[in-house]
Coordinates of C-alpha atoms in Angstrom, one line a residue:
M18 CA 165.8 135.1 96.2
S19 CA 163.1 137.7 96.4
E20 CA 161.8 139.5 93.3
S21 CA 162.4 143.1 93.2
R22 CA 159.4 145.5 93.1
T23 CA 158.8 146.8 89.6
P24 CA 158.3 150.6 89.5
P25 CA 154.7 151.8 88.2
M26 CA 154.7 152.3 84.4
D27 CA 152.8 155.1 82.6
S28 CA 150.4 154.5 79.9
S29 CA 152.9 155.5 77.3
Q30 CA 155.0 152.6 78.3
S31 CA 152.5 150.0 78.8
V32 CA 151.0 147.5 76.2
S33 CA 147.3 146.7 75.8
L34 CA 145.8 143.5 77.0
E35 CA 145.1 142.3 73.4
L36 CA 148.9 142.8 72.6
L37 CA 150.5 140.9 75.3
P38 CA 153.5 138.9 73.8
F39 CA 152.5 135.3 74.7
N40 CA 155.2 132.6 74.4
N41 CA 153.8 129.4 75.9
T42 CA 157.1 127.5 76.4
A43 CA 155.8 124.9 79.0
L44 CA 153.1 123.7 76.5
R45 CA 155.6 123.3 73.8
R46 CA 158.3 121.6 76.0
L47 CA 156.1 119.3 77.9
P48 CA 153.5 116.6 77.1
V49 CA 149.8 118.0 76.9
E50 CA 146.6 115.9 76.9
D51 CA 144.3 117.3 74.2
T52 CA 141.3 114.8 74.0
G53 CA 138.6 117.2 74.8
E54 CA 137.0 114.8 77.0
P55 CA 134.6 116.6 79.4
G56 CA 134.8 116.2 83.1
S57 CA 137.2 115.0 85.7
R58 CA 139.4 112.0 85.0
T59 CA 143.0 110.7 85.5
V60 CA 145.3 112.3 83.1
R61 CA 148.1 109.8 82.2
A62 CA 151.5 110.8 80.5
A63 CA 151.0 114.4 80.4
C64 CA 152.0 117.5 82.5
F65 CA 149.2 119.7 81.2
S66 CA 145.6 119.2 79.8
R67 CA 144.2 121.7 77.4
I68 CA 140.9 123.5 78.1
R69 CA 138.8 123.9 75.2
T70 CA 135.7 125.7 76.4
L71 CA 135.7 128.7 78.7
Q72 CA 133.1 129.1 81.5
P73 CA 132.3 132.8 81.7
L74 CA 131.3 134.8 84.7
V75 CA 128.1 136.8 84.8
R76 CA 128.8 140.6 84.8
P77 CA 132.5 140.4 85.8
R78 CA 133.9 143.6 87.3
F79 CA 137.0 144.6 89.1
V80 CA 137.4 144.6 92.9
A81 CA 141.0 145.7 92.8
L82 CA 144.2 145.8 90.9
S83 CA 147.8 145.7 91.8
Q84 CA 149.6 148.2 89.9
S85 CA 153.1 146.7 90.6
A86 CA 152.1 143.2 89.7
L87 CA 150.5 144.5 86.2
A88 CA 153.7 146.3 85.5
L89 CA 155.6 143.0 85.6
L90 CA 153.7 142.2 82.4
G91 CA 154.1 145.7 81.1
L92 CA 150.5 146.6 81.7
G93 CA 149.3 150.0 83.2
E94 CA 146.7 150.1 85.7
Q95 CA 144.6 153.0 84.0
Q96 CA 144.9 151.3 80.7
V97 CA 143.5 148.2 82.1
L98 CA 140.7 150.0 84.0
S99 CA 139.8 151.8 80.9
D100 CA 139.4 148.5 78.8
P101 CA 135.7 147.5 78.9
L102 CA 136.7 144.0 78.1
A103 CA 139.5 143.6 80.8
P104 CA 137.3 141.9 83.5
E105 CA 136.5 139.3 81.1
Y106 CA 140.0 138.8 79.8
L107 CA 141.4 138.8 83.4
S108 CA 138.9 136.3 84.7
G109 CA 139.1 133.6 82.0
S110 CA 135.7 134.6 80.7
R111 CA 137.2 135.7 77.3
L112 CA 140.3 134.4 75.5
L113 CA 143.2 136.8 75.5
P114 CA 144.9 136.6 72.0
G115 CA 147.8 134.3 72.2
S116 CA 146.8 132.5 75.3
E117 CA 146.3 128.7 75.3
P118 CA 144.1 127.7 78.4
A119 CA 145.4 124.5 80.2
A120 CA 145.3 122.9 83.5
H121 CA 148.6 121.7 85.2
C122 CA 148.7 118.0 86.4
Y123 CA 150.3 117.2 89.9
C124 CA 150.0 114.9 92.8
G125 CA 150.9 115.6 96.5
H126 CA 151.4 114.3 100.1
Q127 CA 148.6 116.0 102.0
F128 CA 149.0 115.9 105.8
G129 CA 151.6 113.2 105.6
L130 CA 149.8 110.9 103.3
F131 CA 150.2 110.4 99.6
A132 CA 146.8 111.6 97.8
G133 CA 147.5 110.5 94.2
Q134 CA 146.4 112.8 91.3
L135 CA 145.4 116.4 92.5
G136 CA 146.2 119.1 89.8
D137 CA 144.7 122.5 88.9
G138 CA 141.2 122.0 90.1
A139 CA 140.1 125.6 90.1
V140 CA 143.1 127.2 88.2
M141 CA 143.6 127.7 84.5
Y142 CA 146.8 128.4 82.8
L143 CA 146.6 131.1 80.3
G144 CA 150.0 131.1 79.0
E145 CA 153.5 132.9 79.4
V146 CA 154.2 136.6 78.8
E147 CA 157.6 137.8 77.9
S148 CA 157.9 141.2 79.5
G149 CA 160.4 144.0 78.7
T150 CA 162.4 142.9 81.6
Q151 CA 163.5 139.7 79.8
R152 CA 161.5 137.8 82.1
R153 CA 158.8 135.3 81.3
W154 CA 155.7 135.3 83.5
E155 CA 153.1 132.5 83.6
I156 CA 149.7 133.9 84.0
Q157 CA 146.9 131.9 85.7
V158 CA 143.2 132.7 86.6
K159 CA 142.1 131.1 89.8
G160 CA 138.5 130.2 90.2
A161 CA 137.7 130.1 86.4
G162 CA 135.5 126.9 86.4
V163 CA 135.9 123.2 86.1
T164 CA 138.9 121.4 84.7
P165 CA 140.0 117.8 84.4
Y166 CA 141.5 118.0 88.0
S167 CA 138.3 119.4 89.8
R168 CA 137.0 116.1 91.0
E169 CA 133.7 116.7 92.6
G170 CA 134.4 120.5 92.8
D171 CA 132.9 123.2 90.7
G172 CA 136.2 125.0 90.0
R173 CA 135.0 128.3 91.4
K174 CA 136.5 130.4 94.2
V175 CA 134.4 133.0 96.1
L176 CA 135.0 136.6 97.0
R177 CA 136.2 135.8 100.6
S178 CA 138.9 133.5 99.7
S179 CA 139.8 135.5 96.5
I180 CA 140.4 138.6 98.7
R181 CA 142.6 136.7 100.9
E182 CA 144.8 135.4 98.2
F183 CA 145.0 138.7 96.3
L184 CA 146.0 140.8 99.5
C185 CA 148.5 138.5 100.9
S186 CA 150.1 137.6 97.6
E187 CA 150.9 141.4 97.2
A188 CA 151.8 141.7 100.9
M189 CA 154.4 139.0 101.0
A190 CA 156.0 140.7 97.8
S191 CA 156.1 143.9 99.5
L192 CA 157.8 142.4 102.6
G193 CA 160.5 141.0 100.5
I194 CA 159.4 137.4 100.7
P195 CA 159.4 135.3 97.5
S196 CA 155.8 134.8 96.4
T197 CA 153.5 134.2 93.4
R198 CA 151.9 137.7 92.6
A199 CA 148.4 138.7 92.2
A200 CA 147.7 141.2 89.5
S201 CA 143.7 141.6 89.5
L202 CA 140.8 140.5 91.4
V203 CA 137.3 140.2 89.7
T204 CA 134.1 139.5 91.1
S205 CA 130.6 138.6 89.3
D206 CA 126.9 138.0 89.7
L207 CA 127.4 134.3 89.4
Y208 CA 126.9 132.4 92.7
V209 CA 128.0 129.2 94.3
N210 CA 126.9 127.6 97.6
R211 CA 129.6 127.5 100.4
D212 CA 129.7 126.6 104.0
P213 CA 132.3 129.3 105.2
L214 CA 131.9 128.6 108.9
K215 CA 131.7 124.6 108.3
S216 CA 128.5 124.5 110.3
G217 CA 126.6 122.6 107.8
Q218 CA 124.8 125.5 106.5
Q219 CA 125.6 126.7 103.1
V220 CA 125.2 130.3 101.9
P221 CA 125.5 131.7 98.3
E222 CA 128.6 133.5 97.7
R223 CA 129.8 135.6 94.7
C224 CA 132.3 133.6 92.2
S225 CA 135.5 135.6 92.1
V226 CA 138.8 135.2 90.0
V227 CA 142.2 136.1 91.0
M228 CA 144.7 136.5 88.1
R229 CA 148.1 135.5 89.6
L230 CA 151.6 135.4 88.0
A231 CA 154.9 133.8 88.5
P232 CA 157.9 132.6 86.6
S233 CA 156.3 129.1 86.9
F234 CA 153.8 127.3 89.2
I235 CA 155.6 124.1 88.9
R236 CA 155.8 122.4 92.5
F237 CA 157.4 119.5 94.2
G238 CA 153.9 117.6 93.5
S239 CA 154.5 118.2 89.8
F240 CA 157.4 115.3 90.0
E241 CA 155.0 113.0 92.2
I242 CA 152.9 112.3 89.2
F243 CA 155.6 109.7 88.4
L244 CA 155.5 107.9 91.7
G245 CA 154.7 104.3 91.8
Q246 CA 152.1 102.7 94.4
D247 CA 152.4 104.2 97.8
E248 CA 152.5 101.6 100.7
F249 CA 150.4 103.5 103.0
S250 CA 147.6 104.9 100.9
G251 CA 147.7 102.4 98.2
L252 CA 147.6 105.3 95.4
K253 CA 150.1 106.0 92.7
G254 CA 150.7 108.8 90.4
P255 CA 148.8 108.8 87.0
S256 CA 152.1 108.7 85.0
A257 CA 153.9 106.1 87.2
G258 CA 157.1 104.8 85.6
Q259 CA 157.1 107.4 82.9
D260 CA 160.7 108.2 83.6
D261 CA 161.2 109.7 80.1
I262 CA 158.5 112.4 80.9
R263 CA 160.0 112.9 84.2
S264 CA 163.4 113.6 82.5
Q265 CA 161.6 116.0 80.2
L266 CA 160.1 117.9 83.0
L267 CA 163.3 118.1 84.9
D268 CA 165.1 119.3 81.9
Y269 CA 162.6 121.9 81.2
V270 CA 162.6 123.3 84.8
I271 CA 166.5 123.3 85.2
E272 CA 167.2 124.7 81.6
T273 CA 164.6 127.5 81.9
F274 CA 164.6 128.6 85.6
Y275 CA 168.2 127.4 86.7
P276 CA 170.2 128.3 83.6
R277 CA 173.4 128.8 85.4
I278 CA 173.2 125.2 87.0
Q279 CA 172.5 123.9 83.5
Q280 CA 175.5 125.7 82.0
A281 CA 177.8 124.8 84.9
H282 CA 177.5 121.0 84.6
S283 CA 178.0 118.5 81.7
N284 CA 177.4 115.5 83.9
R285 CA 173.6 115.0 84.3
K286 CA 173.8 113.5 88.0
A287 CA 176.0 116.4 89.0
R288 CA 173.7 119.0 87.5
N289 CA 170.6 117.2 89.2
T290 CA 172.4 117.2 92.4
A291 CA 173.3 121.0 92.1
F292 CA 169.7 121.7 91.2
Y293 CA 168.3 119.8 94.2
R294 CA 170.7 121.6 96.6
E295 CA 169.5 125.1 95.1
V296 CA 166.0 124.1 95.7
M297 CA 166.9 123.2 99.3
I298 CA 168.8 126.4 99.9
R299 CA 165.7 128.4 98.5
T300 CA 163.2 126.5 100.7
A301 CA 165.5 127.0 103.6
E302 CA 165.7 130.8 103.0
L303 CA 161.8 131.0 102.4
V304 CA 160.9 129.4 105.6
A305 CA 163.4 131.4 107.6
K306 CA 161.8 134.6 106.2
W307 CA 158.4 133.2 107.1
Q308 CA 159.3 132.6 110.7
C309 CA 160.8 136.0 111.2
V310 CA 157.5 137.8 110.1
G311 CA 155.6 135.3 112.1
F312 CA 153.8 133.9 109.0
C313 CA 152.1 130.5 109.1
H314 CA 151.3 129.0 105.7
G315 CA 148.5 126.5 107.0
V316 CA 148.8 123.9 104.5
L317 CA 152.4 122.9 103.6
N318 CA 151.6 119.7 101.5
T319 CA 154.0 118.9 98.8
D320 CA 151.7 120.2 96.2
N321 CA 151.8 123.8 97.8
M322 CA 155.6 123.9 97.7
S323 CA 157.1 125.8 94.8
I324 CA 160.1 124.3 92.8
L325 CA 161.3 128.1 92.8
G326 CA 161.4 128.7 96.4
L327 CA 158.1 130.8 96.3
T328 CA 155.2 131.1 98.7
L329 CA 152.6 129.3 96.7
D330 CA 148.8 129.0 97.3
Y331 CA 147.2 131.2 100.0
G332 CA 144.5 129.3 101.8
P333 CA 144.2 129.3 105.5
Y334 CA 147.4 131.3 106.2
G335 CA 147.8 133.5 109.2
F336 CA 150.3 136.2 110.6
M337 CA 150.7 135.5 114.4
D338 CA 149.1 138.1 116.6
R339 CA 150.4 136.8 120.2
F340 CA 153.6 135.2 119.8
D341 CA 153.1 131.4 120.1
P342 CA 155.5 128.7 118.8
D343 CA 152.4 126.4 118.6
F344 CA 150.4 128.9 116.7
I345 CA 148.0 127.1 114.1
C346 CA 146.3 129.2 111.5
N347 CA 144.2 126.5 109.9
A348 CA 141.4 125.3 112.0
S349 CA 141.3 122.0 110.1
D350 CA 144.8 121.2 111.3
K351 CA 143.8 119.5 114.5
R352 CA 147.2 117.9 115.3
G353 CA 149.1 120.9 114.5
R354 CA 151.2 119.3 111.6
Y355 CA 151.5 122.7 110.0
S356 CA 152.1 124.8 113.1
Y357 CA 154.3 127.9 113.2
Q358 CA 157.2 125.9 114.8
A359 CA 156.8 123.0 112.7
Q360 CA 157.2 124.6 109.4
P361 CA 160.9 124.1 109.0
S362 CA 160.8 120.4 109.7
V363 CA 157.8 120.0 107.5
C364 CA 159.6 121.8 104.5
R365 CA 162.6 119.5 105.1
W366 CA 160.1 116.4 105.0
N367 CA 158.6 117.8 101.8
L368 CA 162.2 118.1 100.3
A369 CA 162.7 114.3 101.1
R370 CA 159.3 113.6 99.2
L371 CA 160.8 115.6 96.3
A372 CA 164.1 113.7 96.2
E373 CA 161.9 110.5 96.3
A374 CA 159.9 111.6 93.3
L375 CA 163.1 112.5 91.5
G376 CA 164.4 108.9 92.1
S377 CA 167.1 107.7 89.8
E378 CA 167.8 111.3 88.6
L379 CA 169.6 111.9 92.0
D380 CA 172.3 109.9 93.9
G381 CA 170.6 108.7 97.0
S382 CA 173.7 109.4 99.3
E383 CA 174.2 113.0 97.9
A384 CA 170.6 113.8 98.2
G385 CA 170.7 112.6 101.8
A386 CA 173.7 114.8 102.6
I387 CA 171.8 117.7 101.1
L388 CA 168.9 117.0 103.4
D389 CA 171.2 116.7 106.3
D390 CA 172.3 120.4 105.6
F391 CA 168.7 121.7 105.6
M392 CA 168.4 122.8 109.0
L393 CA 171.8 124.3 109.4
T394 CA 171.2 126.3 106.3
Y395 CA 167.8 127.4 107.6
E396 CA 169.2 128.3 111.1
A397 CA 171.8 130.4 109.4
F398 CA 169.2 132.3 107.3
Y399 CA 166.9 132.7 110.5
L400 CA 169.9 134.0 112.7
S401 CA 171.0 136.3 110.0
I402 CA 167.5 138.0 109.8
M403 CA 166.8 137.9 113.4
R404 CA 170.1 139.7 114.0
K405 CA 168.8 142.6 111.7
K406 CA 165.6 142.6 113.5
L407 CA 167.4 143.4 116.6
G408 CA 169.9 145.7 115.1
L409 CA 172.9 143.6 115.6
L410 CA 174.9 144.3 112.5
R411 CA 178.6 144.5 113.1
K412 CA 179.2 141.7 115.4
E413 CA 178.1 138.1 115.5
D414 CA 178.2 137.0 119.0
T415 CA 178.0 133.2 119.7
E416 CA 175.3 134.1 122.4
D417 CA 173.0 135.8 119.8
S418 CA 171.0 132.7 119.3
E419 CA 170.4 132.4 123.1
L420 CA 169.5 136.1 123.1
I421 CA 166.7 135.6 120.6
S422 CA 165.5 132.4 122.2
D423 CA 165.1 134.3 125.6
L424 CA 163.4 137.2 124.0
L425 CA 161.0 134.9 122.3
R426 CA 160.4 133.0 125.4
V427 CA 159.5 136.3 127.2
M428 CA 157.2 137.1 124.4
H429 CA 155.5 133.9 124.6
N430 CA 155.1 133.8 128.4
T431 CA 153.7 137.3 128.3
G432 CA 151.5 136.9 125.3
A433 CA 153.3 139.7 123.5
D434 CA 152.3 140.9 120.0
F435 CA 155.0 139.6 117.7
T436 CA 154.8 142.3 115.0
N437 CA 154.5 145.4 117.1
T438 CA 157.0 144.2 119.8
F439 CA 159.8 143.9 117.2
R440 CA 158.9 147.0 115.6
L441 CA 159.0 148.8 119.0
L442 CA 162.5 147.6 119.7
S443 CA 164.0 150.1 117.1
Y444 CA 162.8 152.9 119.6
V445 CA 165.1 151.5 122.4
P446 CA 167.7 154.1 122.8
W447 CA 171.2 153.5 122.3
P448 CA 172.9 152.8 125.7
E449 CA 175.4 155.6 126.7
K450 CA 177.8 155.1 129.5
S451 CA 176.2 158.1 131.5
D452 CA 172.7 157.0 131.1
N453 CA 170.7 155.1 133.7
E454 CA 169.6 152.2 131.6
R455 CA 166.2 151.7 133.5
A456 CA 165.4 155.3 133.1
T457 CA 166.3 155.5 129.3
V458 CA 164.4 152.5 128.3
G459 CA 161.5 152.8 130.5
P460 CA 159.1 154.5 128.3
V461 CA 159.7 152.0 125.4
V462 CA 159.3 149.1 127.8
D463 CA 156.0 150.6 128.9
L464 CA 154.9 150.6 125.1
I465 CA 156.3 147.0 124.8
L466 CA 154.4 145.8 127.8
Q467 CA 151.2 147.2 126.3
Q468 CA 151.8 144.5 123.6
C469 CA 151.4 141.7 126.2
A470 CA 148.2 139.8 126.6
S471 CA 145.9 140.1 129.5
V472 CA 145.9 137.5 132.4
E473 CA 142.4 136.4 131.0
D474 CA 143.7 135.8 127.4
L475 CA 146.9 134.1 128.8
K476 CA 144.5 131.7 130.7
V477 CA 142.5 131.0 127.6
A478 CA 145.7 130.7 125.5
N479 CA 147.4 128.3 127.9
K480 CA 144.3 126.2 128.5
P481 CA 145.4 122.4 128.3
T482 CA 144.7 120.8 125.2
M483 CA 146.1 117.3 126.2
E484 CA 144.0 114.1 126.7
D485 CA 142.4 113.8 130.1
K486 CA 144.4 110.5 130.8
L487 CA 147.8 112.2 130.1
R488 CA 146.8 115.2 132.2
M489 CA 145.8 113.0 135.1
T490 CA 149.3 111.3 134.9
I491 CA 151.1 114.8 135.1
L492 CA 148.9 115.7 138.1
S493 CA 149.7 112.5 139.8
M494 CA 153.3 113.0 139.2
A495 CA 153.2 116.3 140.7
Q496 CA 151.8 115.0 143.9
N497 CA 153.8 111.9 144.0
N498 CA 157.1 112.7 142.4
P499 CA 157.8 116.4 142.7
A500 CA 161.5 116.1 141.6
M501 CA 160.5 114.3 138.3
F502 CA 157.6 116.7 137.8
S503 CA 160.0 119.7 138.2
M504 CA 162.2 118.3 135.3
V505 CA 159.4 118.2 132.9
A506 CA 157.1 121.1 133.9
D507 CA 159.3 124.0 135.8
R508 CA 158.8 127.0 133.7
P509 CA 159.3 130.6 134.9
G510 CA 156.2 132.5 135.6
V511 CA 155.1 135.6 133.8
A512 CA 156.0 138.0 136.5
Q513 CA 159.7 136.6 136.7
Q514 CA 159.9 136.9 132.8
L515 CA 158.6 140.5 133.0
E516 CA 161.5 141.1 135.5
R517 CA 163.9 139.6 133.0
L518 CA 162.7 141.9 130.4
S519 CA 163.4 144.8 132.7
E520 CA 167.0 143.8 133.0
I521 CA 167.2 144.8 129.3
K522 CA 169.8 142.1 128.4
D523 CA 169.8 143.0 124.8
L524 CA 171.1 146.7 125.7
R525 CA 174.4 145.3 126.9
R526 CA 174.7 143.3 123.6
L527 CA 173.9 146.5 121.7
A528 CA 176.8 148.2 123.5
E529 CA 179.0 145.5 122.0
E530 CA 178.2 146.9 118.5
C531 CA 180.2 150.1 119.0
A532 CA 183.2 148.3 120.1
G533 CA 186.4 149.6 118.0
T534 CA 184.7 152.6 116.5
S535 CA 184.0 156.2 117.7
D536 CA 181.4 157.0 115.2
L537 CA 178.4 156.0 117.2
S538 CA 175.9 158.3 115.2
L539 CA 176.7 156.1 112.0
I540 CA 176.3 152.9 114.0
K541 CA 173.0 154.2 115.4
K542 CA 171.9 155.2 111.9
E543 CA 172.6 151.7 110.4
R544 CA 171.0 149.9 113.2
L545 CA 167.7 151.8 112.9
N546 CA 167.7 151.7 109.1
A547 CA 168.3 147.7 109.2
M548 CA 165.6 147.3 112.0
N549 CA 162.9 149.4 110.4
N550 CA 163.3 147.7 107.0
T551 CA 163.3 144.2 108.6
N552 CA 160.7 144.7 111.2
P553 CA 157.2 145.4 109.4
R554 CA 155.0 148.1 111.1
V555 CA 152.0 146.2 109.5
V556 CA 151.2 142.7 108.2
L557 CA 148.0 141.4 106.9
R558 CA 146.4 140.2 110.3
N559 CA 143.2 138.2 109.9
Y560 CA 141.0 140.9 111.3
I561 CA 142.3 143.4 108.6
A562 CA 141.3 141.0 105.8
Q563 CA 138.0 140.2 107.5
N564 CA 137.2 143.8 107.5
A565 CA 138.0 144.3 104.0
I566 CA 135.9 141.0 103.1
Q567 CA 132.9 142.2 105.1
A568 CA 132.8 145.4 103.3
A569 CA 133.4 144.0 99.9
E570 CA 130.6 141.4 100.3
K571 CA 128.3 144.4 100.9
G572 CA 129.5 146.1 97.5
D573 CA 132.2 148.4 99.1
F574 CA 135.5 147.6 97.3
S575 CA 137.2 150.6 98.8
E576 CA 138.5 148.8 101.9
V577 CA 140.3 146.2 99.9
K578 CA 142.1 148.9 97.9
N579 CA 142.8 150.7 101.2
V580 CA 144.5 147.7 102.8
L581 CA 146.5 147.1 99.5
K582 CA 147.9 150.5 99.7
V583 CA 148.9 150.1 103.3
L584 CA 150.4 146.6 102.7
E585 CA 152.5 147.8 99.6
K586 CA 154.5 149.9 102.2
P587 CA 154.6 147.5 105.3
F588 CA 157.8 149.3 106.8
S589 CA 156.4 152.8 106.5
D590 CA 156.3 154.6 109.9
A591 CA 153.5 157.2 109.3
F592 CA 152.7 157.1 113.1
G593 CA 154.6 157.1 116.1
P594 CA 155.3 154.3 118.4
E595 CA 152.5 155.1 120.6
H596 CA 150.0 154.1 117.7
L597 CA 151.2 150.5 118.2
A598 CA 149.9 150.4 121.7
G599 CA 146.1 149.5 120.5
P600 CA 142.9 150.4 121.7
S601 CA 142.2 150.5 125.5
A602 CA 140.2 147.5 127.1
C603 CA 137.0 149.6 127.1
E604 CA 137.6 150.6 123.3
Q605 CA 138.0 146.9 122.5
K606 CA 134.8 146.0 124.1
E607 CA 133.0 148.7 122.0
Q608 CA 134.8 147.9 118.8
K609 CA 132.9 145.7 116.5
A610 CA 133.5 143.7 113.4
T611 CA 131.8 146.1 111.4
D612 CA 133.9 149.0 112.3
F613 CA 136.3 149.9 109.4
I614 CA 138.2 152.8 110.8
F615 CA 141.3 151.8 112.6
D616 CA 145.2 152.0 112.6
Y617 CA 146.3 148.8 110.6
A618 CA 149.2 148.3 112.9
R619 CA 147.2 148.1 116.2
K620 CA 146.8 144.7 118.1
P621 CA 143.7 143.0 117.0
P622 CA 140.3 143.8 118.5
A623 CA 138.4 141.5 120.8
W624 CA 136.2 140.2 118.1
A625 CA 139.2 139.0 116.1
K626 CA 139.2 136.1 118.3
Q627 CA 136.1 134.6 116.6
I628 CA 137.7 134.6 113.1
C629 CA 137.9 130.9 112.0
I630 CA 139.9 130.1 108.9
T631 CA 139.9 126.5 107.4

């Protein structure tokens, strides 16, 4: 369930920062540690820890604001910009009247292993604001300093990572994908040392803070603080065995964020089962939407899974350029646990960990049955969205799934650009009986073929990554047992796949859409509208974010603002299809990372391959 975009408010409707109507329900309903003890520590029997001392930035100033996110709080962009104290308020450097700084306690399974207590190590909860839309928004500042959960960290975030979170939060919301929001980005003259390239060489980077908001930032890991000792890691949650607090947390979440479920069930177990099923459905829909825009989260640990089905915590995320099911956006993920194609199964695995954390609050057999429904639920959402991406609206053919798989296989084998290929499909003309199919579709196919990777790029992309021993075994099989080898390794070549593309199988499927109606113009209009509102023209590719980061690090924030404006209208087609073709090979060689003038929808330039995100 995605949040609707709130229209901009004029200054006469907006409130001032000092008058934000805080109503900090979470701190009233849930146990809060308030010892005042400094430094990192294990926090027992509490869901939050109060923060009594702020850690101000040096000369904080705005990099960018999101007008639509501010409007959710009843704030106007110009009013915020005109407030000289706003950068301090929105970075956690000065206390907003009514706010109550705190940090949230949670655990998590990280890369498959229980990691024990984690918590908000660089995030400070400010409170919850009741907006004029009868919604409550929890406000956080990310990068505001040390908390009880910082462990060995300094609680700071740098400009580079803050720009990525700010832009992607708003990009996802504009794509209609449920997400936490980012209202402001503040940087400063306070520096910390970081190793951005993981090369062993640290460099000073500016401390920066993102103010983000959501109805709640409670996550799967919030319930894992009650887990007993894990048999593999030997760790346990800081509130292990505190079933009374677990019940408090569960009651708070259901009553506050799932009121219909609360009202519909008088039996506690039935209520909790309905809640768990709804979390499963929201998670399945969320990951289906990710897959359909080629988004890869990168770190789908249980502490990064929202209990409300929101995209949460933007670290080493990435939108695919060349379509690849094995796409990994996190350079630290050496085994591909969080690859693009693994995301649905990982989300199911995380839901299983949530069920374990809820323990006796759920009936085990019913929770298992709900988990068994996950993949079917996900596939139904995925197929529904993919039909819209292909303009298949009026008829659900049993072979649609195969058609989609065939298209993706062609895209994979040819190294086609995921975003641009789907966008170009809306330019495929409607098949008329009198038309010569090949002649009609030819110009669009030419543009689609320009989205494919070069032979050199495909060789690099398909370079074997398997161990030498396994590779030698397969080569030996090819020589000594050709029949067995053909069973495991026979794949059509690129040339054959391009030929299949030229057969334009989807055109025949499109023709089925007009069966039973004579108003072809209406069908065409519906199809184009659905496709152009489902296939974005632009997504936040890594090279786009990198351009904005490099400009901002030199003191030029204009590119961050420009990118934000483009991402806020991802389906806008200000240019024709020819702009999706991208620069020529010669232009790509000449284009450098310092070039800031480009069409955001184009395929990435050659230098983008050097970007490494961990």
